Structure formats: C-alpha cells, structure tokens
Amino acid sequence: MHKCIHCLGTFKTGRALEYHIVIKHPEVTTSVTRKIHQCPYCSFRTFRKEKLQTHLLKHPDAVANIKLIECEYCNDVFRRNTSLGDHMIQNHPEHMSGVTCKIYECPVPTCNYRTTTKYNLVKHMPTHPNITNYKVNTCPVPTCNYKTTTKRYMVSHMKTHQDDKSSSCVHCNAIFKQRKSLDDHILKKHPKFVESVKRVIYECPYCPNKTVYKWKHDDHLLVHPEAAHKLVLLKCMHCESTFKIKRELDDHIVRKHPEFMASVTRKIHQCPYCPYRTVKSTLDKHLMKHRDDVSSTKLRTCRHCNKSFKQKESLDNHMLKEHPEFTESVTRNVHQCPYCPYRNVRKVALDRHITTHPEADSSITLITCEHCNKSFKRKQSLHDHIIRKHPDFISSVTAKIHECAHCPYKTMRRNDLKLHETTHHDASTSQ
C-alpha cells in the first residue's frame, strides 16, 4: 500500500497516490513524477490529456477555438475525426473511401462490422462467441446471457448479481434487482426496520424523508423553500436561461445554441427523420411524431403471443399481465400492489393504482405544501399547485416546466400547454 505523507490516505498503486496529490494537495506536486496537464483558464489539472480536452469544453473561450468537423453529406458535426469516421461507416457507407483514419474490420468473414477504434471492435467481438482470438468472458449466472471481452466490465456486471438472494423484501412482497433499491424501500415503507440498512442514509434536515440515493436526496431538498433559496442554478453562458441540473443545460444548448454544441460533453441523440437533437435518452418519444416513418421501425414482439410493442417497458408490463408464468423474463424492477395482484414496472403507475384502494388512504403519506395547508397524494400534483398558486417558489419544482410563448402560462404537462395554446392563442398566432 502507498501512503500519502500529507494526510491519512492509502492507495494500492503509486499512480493512484500521485493522482490524489494532484487533486487534494496541489501545493506539493513537486513529488509527482508524471506529466501534469494544466487548464489555462482555471486550476483544473490532470494526468490525462484527453480529460483536459474534455474539461476545456466548459470554458466558452476554449469552445470558441474548437473547430467542429462537419459531414459533407449531411448536417451532423463532430469534435473528433474518429467520430466522423464511424458516422461515415454507419450512415454513408458508399463514401467510406473518404474516411481518413484507420478502419478496424471484424475478422469474421460473414460480418461487415467496421469501426475507427479498436475499443469498439473489442466490444463487438462477444457477438461472435466461436472466435478464439478474443477471450470472451461469459456471466456464470445460468439465467443471464451477458458476455464481454473486457474483464473489468465483467467485474462490474457481476455486482448486479451479488444481491440476488436478497432481492425480496422480508416484510412484504416487493421484489428488487439490487440490494440498494431494497434498502431504499425499507426506509420508506418499513421505517421500523431501518437498522437492517447498512449503507449510508441521507436524511432531510427539514422533514423525516430518508433515502440511500444522494441524487434522490438532492432532488427532494428542492421541495423545501429554505433549501430552494440556497440552490445554485446553472446559467447558460449564451443567454439568460438558468437550470437546476447540467443535463437540462446541455439539452438547452443543443436546441437553442447549436453553434456552441462542442461544449456539450454528453452523447447527442439525432433524429433520423428531422434536425431534432437531444442529450436525453427520450428520442423514442420524439420519434412518435414521425408516425409514418416510425411504423417501419423494429417492434418488440412477445414470444408467447403475436403482440408487438414499441418500447421494452410496454412489453414487460404485457408479460406481467398476460403471461405471469414468465415473469422471470422481465428485467426491470417489478412493483407489487400490497392490496391486490396488480403489478407494474413503473412505480408511478403503481402509486396511481394504490390510490384506488380505500384501505390505502390511511397508509398513504400526503405531501403538504410548504406555503399553504393543501396536501397532495402525488408529487406531480404538488408541483403543479406550486406553479399555479406560488410562482415565487417555482425554483423548488424539479420536473420539466412547459411555458407558453405568448403569455405567462406554465404547466408540467405538455398536453395541457397544447390545449392552452389552441384555446387562447390560435387567433393571435394565425394573424
């Protein structure tokens, strides 16, 4: 073990120790033997040049100097030549001769897979289990088909199985894929048994709310006005818009400031039928606008009947309702109603269902508005109430807010916004 002489930290490798010194003790980096890459705009430092390049995208001055590479056959732009090359291979194979970087080809004669990075080729090889040139690691769990050529990925994957024996709550019939989800369930539904939870518990300083997820804790704090006032909003450097989370800011830049798209570090999803782009994994929902085009996309078919579904979630719910004897094939968390056999993979659907049971009324924890005495069964209803009745505290609303372009009207429901605009602004927009 390598010990830090400046604190009590211990590390398995000298490399990890040096990284610790650069991050935690920047004033004594003279003992570091590796090359340090320094950001010219702030105090950020790293050993890896590619990390510095990614970090620089946070600075507008650096972004202005980044030259995006545009595909000459469509409107897509890329930061790296390898990304453009992969795009050409997948979307413009007839122009593949124009790819300037090295192309790695799958060695299987019947496979046409090509890529510009060896990393992608290694990830692809598990699709050919008979190839001996690449060692394929197969998950030892009999019911799991996961395979990978990268050992560390297998180590990470096996963590999803380590809690299989503890996936059922001993106090009710709820089933969970991971122990962490079960622990969070115990905190909320069985607080008398909180001592069985061994991991870190995040407690709200303003109410009894507890969770084992830090992101849920941070999200919950926004319900309290005293916490919302302390919230540091992320401001767009290109306009006056502000956002609570980085993902929303990135999505805003993609849509409103595409010329600064190079500053977005997340994966950008491109609609194949229109210029729409997003950093969120909600492209499937957008594709529903292209109904004629989407009708030709691949559907997920139930292997036990002839029904087809556009989303895996819908197929899973179908399995629970129509083929309960094959429930083990459902990969998502299954939420069980404690009052009847109803099950669903969407917790929000279960919560909505439980309100139909009169006996559940006494056990449902109502959410009280901090600004008046009204109570609500669902967080969404509370947020909608805050938007309409307490607009001064709108920063405490964590869900996406849809705003009317013609008046101050706001709502959490996109359909309500469409109805509002049709009812109140049809005449003004047509003039």
PDB file of N, CA and C in Angstrom, residues 34 88 129 159 236 308 332 366 374 382 391 409 424:
ATOM      1  N   ARG A  34       4.944  12.138 -12.907  1.00  0.00           N
ATOM      2  CA  ARG A  34       4.266  12.109 -14.203  1.00  0.00           C
ATOM      3  C   ARG A  34       3.945  13.520 -14.686  1.00  0.00           C
ATOM      4  N   MET A  88     -19.549   8.050 -40.913  1.00  0.00           N
ATOM      5  CA  MET A  88     -19.488   7.757 -42.353  1.00  0.00           C
ATOM      6  C   MET A  88     -19.722   6.268 -42.613  1.00  0.00           C
ATOM      7  N   PRO A 129     -19.278 -15.648 -30.383  1.00  0.00           N
ATOM      8  CA  PRO A 129     -18.697 -16.455 -29.291  1.00  0.00           C
ATOM      9  C   PRO A 129     -17.747 -17.551 -29.752  1.00  0.00           C
ATOM     10  N   LYS A 159     -21.564  -7.390 -10.051  1.00  0.00           N
ATOM     11  CA  LYS A 159     -22.126  -6.703  -8.887  1.00  0.00           C
ATOM     12  C   LYS A 159     -23.643  -6.647  -8.954  1.00  0.00           C
ATOM     13  N   CYS A 236     -26.873  29.626 -18.425  1.00  0.00           N
ATOM     14  CA  CYS A 236     -26.382  29.492 -19.793  1.00  0.00           C
ATOM     15  C   CYS A 236     -25.493  30.689 -20.112  1.00  0.00           C
ATOM     16  N   SER A 308     -47.072  -6.915 -30.519  1.00  0.00           N
ATOM     17  CA  SER A 308     -45.813  -6.184 -30.679  1.00  0.00           C
ATOM     18  C   SER A 308     -45.889  -4.856 -29.953  1.00  0.00           C
ATOM     19  N   ARG A 332     -36.803  -5.454 -15.587  1.00  0.00           N
ATOM     20  CA  ARG A 332     -36.953  -4.268 -14.744  1.00  0.00           C
ATOM     21  C   ARG A 332     -37.478  -4.637 -13.354  1.00  0.00           C
ATOM     22  N   LEU A 366     -49.333  11.830   2.746  1.00  0.00           N
ATOM     23  CA  LEU A 366     -49.665  13.008   1.951  1.00  0.00           C
ATOM     24  C   LEU A 366     -48.503  13.993   1.956  1.00  0.00           C
ATOM     25  N   LYS A 374     -52.547  22.939   1.889  1.00  0.00           N
ATOM     26  CA  LYS A 374     -53.049  21.906   0.986  1.00  0.00           C
ATOM     27  C   LYS A 374     -52.122  20.694   0.970  1.00  0.00           C
ATOM     28  N   LEU A 382     -48.410  18.297  -6.420  1.00  0.00           N
ATOM     29  CA  LEU A 382     -47.844  19.376  -5.603  1.00  0.00           C
ATOM     30  C   LEU A 382     -47.094  20.373  -6.476  1.00  0.00           C
ATOM     31  N   PRO A 391     -46.024  30.993  -7.615  1.00  0.00           N
ATOM     32  CA  PRO A 391     -44.998  31.145  -8.666  1.00  0.00           C
ATOM     33  C   PRO A 391     -43.666  31.685  -8.157  1.00  0.00           C
ATOM     34  N   TYR A 409     -48.433  31.673 -18.873  1.00  0.00           N
ATOM     35  CA  TYR A 409     -48.943  30.348 -18.510  1.00  0.00           C
ATOM     36  C   TYR A 409     -47.823  29.302 -18.461  1.00  0.00           C
ATOM     37  N   HIS A 424     -56.418  29.613 -26.415  1.00  0.00           N
ATOM     38  CA  HIS A 424     -56.235  31.036 -26.138  1.00  0.00           C
ATOM     39  C   HIS A 424     -55.412  31.796 -27.174  1.00  0.00           C
TER      40      HIS A 424
END
